[in-house]
Every structure is written in structure tokens, then in C-alpha cells.
Amino acid sequence: KAIESIENRKQELHINFSDTEYHKILTCDEIVISNVRFERNLDFEGEARDLEISIEPEYGISEQPQDRISRLRLRFSAGEEGSDDFPFYCNMEVIGVFSWDGWDDEEAEKLVSSQGMQLVMSFVRSKFYSLQKDAGLDPVVLPSMEFEA
């Protein structure tokens, strides 16, 4: 499928402040793969050089402020297209849709850019691992990463 929707990936991040009476919520409403391409290099022999990884996030917010919805698009690639130095090339674009309550837009952007990025990247790590396994390769495990706003 070109687009894969993850229904049970809906997660909420509840943040309570002891010095206020606000209950603030950031929710990941959906994570979808909008594009994925994986090519195994059947001619590859020998040792792979260090895997080149690219992660490009793009944050966008609804033009309607009352919506309180934003999108985090993550473009991920590993390896080098057409290169004989790697056993594979992977390129994927994953989109996380987030909503919030109790945050202003600037606070929500910071949270989505850090916490949301970690959530979307954990999905990418899992999918990347599965793609390699499905291609009959010994998978490269991407480490957990911390993202700051």
C-alpha cells in the first residue's frame, strides 16, 4: 500500500502542572506512511561503509487557529541511491498529525518538534527494521534519538 494508516498509534501526552490548574494535552491523532521506497542491492558484496542517514522534519500548523491541529512530516533516507557501497537504499516519508488542548500554538510547536518527533521517529525505526528483515538482510538497528525543539 502506498499509504498505511496506524489506527492504534493514537497516543496522548498528558502534562499536568502542579502550580497551575491547567490540564494540557498533546495527542498524536494519526501516523501514516505517505511514501516508502526500499531497494535491495543484489550486487552488493563485502563490507558496507558507514550507513548514511538523513532525517528532515517539516512542521506545519493548520491555518485555522481554532483547529489546534498540526502536521509533522519526516523525510528519512538511509544509504545512497544507486551506490554499490551499501546493501540497500531506503527512502520514506512519514506524517504525524497532532492536536492539542491547553497549549498555545508556540508551545504546541515545541512539543510536536521534540516529543512528536520522537514518536514519529520510533515508528520510522520500526518500519525501517521490518523493511530490511523482509528483504532478507541482517537489519541495521537505528538508535533512539532525542530531539529538542
PDB file of C-alpha atoms in Angstrom, residues 4-75:
ATOM      1  CA  GLU A   4      -0.552   2.840   5.643  1.00  0.00           C
ATOM      2  CA  SER A   5      -2.708   4.185   8.465  1.00  0.00           C
ATOM      3  CA  ILE A   6      -1.945   3.159  12.002  1.00  0.00           C
ATOM      4  CA  GLU A   7      -5.214   3.273  13.906  1.00  0.00           C
ATOM      5  CA  ASN A   8      -3.904   2.076  17.270  1.00  0.00           C
ATOM      6  CA  ARG A   9      -0.992   4.522  17.287  1.00  0.00           C
ATOM      7  CA  LYS A  10      -3.173   7.247  18.812  1.00  0.00           C
ATOM      8  CA  GLN A  11      -1.289   8.365  21.881  1.00  0.00           C
ATOM      9  CA  GLU A  12      -1.814  11.181  24.298  1.00  0.00           C
ATOM     10  CA  LEU A  13       0.817  13.030  26.245  1.00  0.00           C
ATOM     11  CA  HIS A  14      -0.789  14.426  29.383  1.00  0.00           C
ATOM     12  CA  ILE A  15       1.170  17.122  31.148  1.00  0.00           C
ATOM     13  CA  ASN A  16      -0.021  18.427  34.484  1.00  0.00           C
ATOM     14  CA  PHE A  17       1.499  21.435  36.170  1.00  0.00           C
ATOM     15  CA  SER A  18       1.408  21.395  39.967  1.00  0.00           C
ATOM     16  CA  ASP A  19       1.492  25.181  40.171  1.00  0.00           C
ATOM     17  CA  THR A  20      -1.460  25.687  37.821  1.00  0.00           C
ATOM     18  CA  GLU A  21      -4.924  24.278  37.414  1.00  0.00           C
ATOM     19  CA  TYR A  22      -4.471  23.552  33.710  1.00  0.00           C
ATOM     20  CA  HIS A  23      -4.589  20.092  32.255  1.00  0.00           C
ATOM     21  CA  LYS A  24      -2.725  20.261  28.964  1.00  0.00           C
ATOM     22  CA  ILE A  25      -2.914  17.502  26.366  1.00  0.00           C
ATOM     23  CA  LEU A  26      -0.972  16.787  23.196  1.00  0.00           C
ATOM     24  CA  THR A  27      -2.432  13.948  21.122  1.00  0.00           C
ATOM     25  CA  CYS A  28      -0.952  12.064  18.189  1.00  0.00           C
ATOM     26  CA  ASP A  29      -4.099  11.512  16.136  1.00  0.00           C
ATOM     27  CA  GLU A  30      -2.515   9.578  13.300  1.00  0.00           C
ATOM     28  CA  ILE A  31       0.778   8.397  11.844  1.00  0.00           C
ATOM     29  CA  VAL A  32       0.808   7.489   8.161  1.00  0.00           C
ATOM     30  CA  ILE A  33       3.422   6.478   5.643  1.00  0.00           C
ATOM     31  CA  SER A  34       2.862   8.708   2.643  1.00  0.00           C
ATOM     32  CA  ASN A  35       5.737   7.276   0.620  1.00  0.00           C
ATOM     33  CA  VAL A  36       8.177   4.406   1.047  1.00  0.00           C
ATOM     34  CA  ARG A  37      10.819   3.031  -1.271  1.00  0.00           C
ATOM     35  CA  PHE A  38      13.243   0.250  -0.411  1.00  0.00           C
ATOM     36  CA  GLU A  39      15.713  -1.170  -2.912  1.00  0.00           C
ATOM     37  CA  ARG A  40      17.998  -4.065  -2.108  1.00  0.00           C
ATOM     38  CA  ASN A  41      21.326  -4.023  -3.918  1.00  0.00           C
ATOM     39  CA  LEU A  42      21.675  -7.646  -5.039  1.00  0.00           C
ATOM     40  CA  ASP A  43      25.125  -6.912  -6.494  1.00  0.00           C
ATOM     41  CA  PHE A  44      26.496  -5.739  -3.142  1.00  0.00           C
ATOM     42  CA  GLU A  45      29.473  -7.694  -1.853  1.00  0.00           C
ATOM     43  CA  GLY A  46      31.833  -7.150   1.024  1.00  0.00           C
ATOM     44  CA  GLU A  47      31.665  -4.695   3.875  1.00  0.00           C
ATOM     45  CA  ALA A  48      29.323  -1.741   3.801  1.00  0.00           C
ATOM     46  CA  ARG A  49      30.793   1.602   4.675  1.00  0.00           C
ATOM     47  CA  ASP A  50      29.141   3.626   7.436  1.00  0.00           C
ATOM     48  CA  LEU A  51      25.459   3.973   6.697  1.00  0.00           C
ATOM     49  CA  GLU A  52      24.476   7.477   5.660  1.00  0.00           C
ATOM     50  CA  ILE A  53      21.220   8.574   7.299  1.00  0.00           C
ATOM     51  CA  SER A  54      19.226  11.708   6.540  1.00  0.00           C
ATOM     52  CA  ILE A  55      16.318  12.947   8.690  1.00  0.00           C
ATOM     53  CA  GLU A  56      14.458  16.040   7.513  1.00  0.00           C
ATOM     54  CA  PRO A  57      11.489  17.187   9.616  1.00  0.00           C
ATOM     55  CA  GLU A  58       8.964  19.751   8.415  1.00  0.00           C
ATOM     56  CA  TYR A  59       6.408  21.254  10.789  1.00  0.00           C
ATOM     57  CA  GLY A  60       3.114  22.745   9.623  1.00  0.00           C
ATOM     58  CA  ILE A  61       0.118  24.078  11.505  1.00  0.00           C
ATOM     59  CA  SER A  62      -3.491  24.466  10.407  1.00  0.00           C
ATOM     60  CA  GLU A  63      -4.294  27.891   9.007  1.00  0.00           C
ATOM     61  CA  GLN A  64      -7.428  27.871  11.160  1.00  0.00           C
ATOM     62  CA  PRO A  65      -6.199  28.655  14.711  1.00  0.00           C
ATOM     63  CA  GLN A  66      -9.307  27.171  16.319  1.00  0.00           C
ATOM     64  CA  ASP A  67      -8.431  23.756  14.795  1.00  0.00           C
ATOM     65  CA  ARG A  68      -5.389  23.272  17.074  1.00  0.00           C
ATOM     66  CA  ILE A  69      -4.013  20.712  14.612  1.00  0.00           C
ATOM     67  CA  SER A  70      -0.512  20.400  13.206  1.00  0.00           C
ATOM     68  CA  ARG A  71       1.433  18.085  10.957  1.00  0.00           C
ATOM     69  CA  LEU A  72       4.967  16.801  11.322  1.00  0.00           C
ATOM     70  CA  ARG A  73       6.323  15.440   8.045  1.00  0.00           C
ATOM     71  CA  LEU A  74       9.503  13.420   8.403  1.00  0.00           C
ATOM     72  CA  ARG A  75      11.609  12.542   5.385  1.00  0.00           C
TER      73      ARG A  75
END
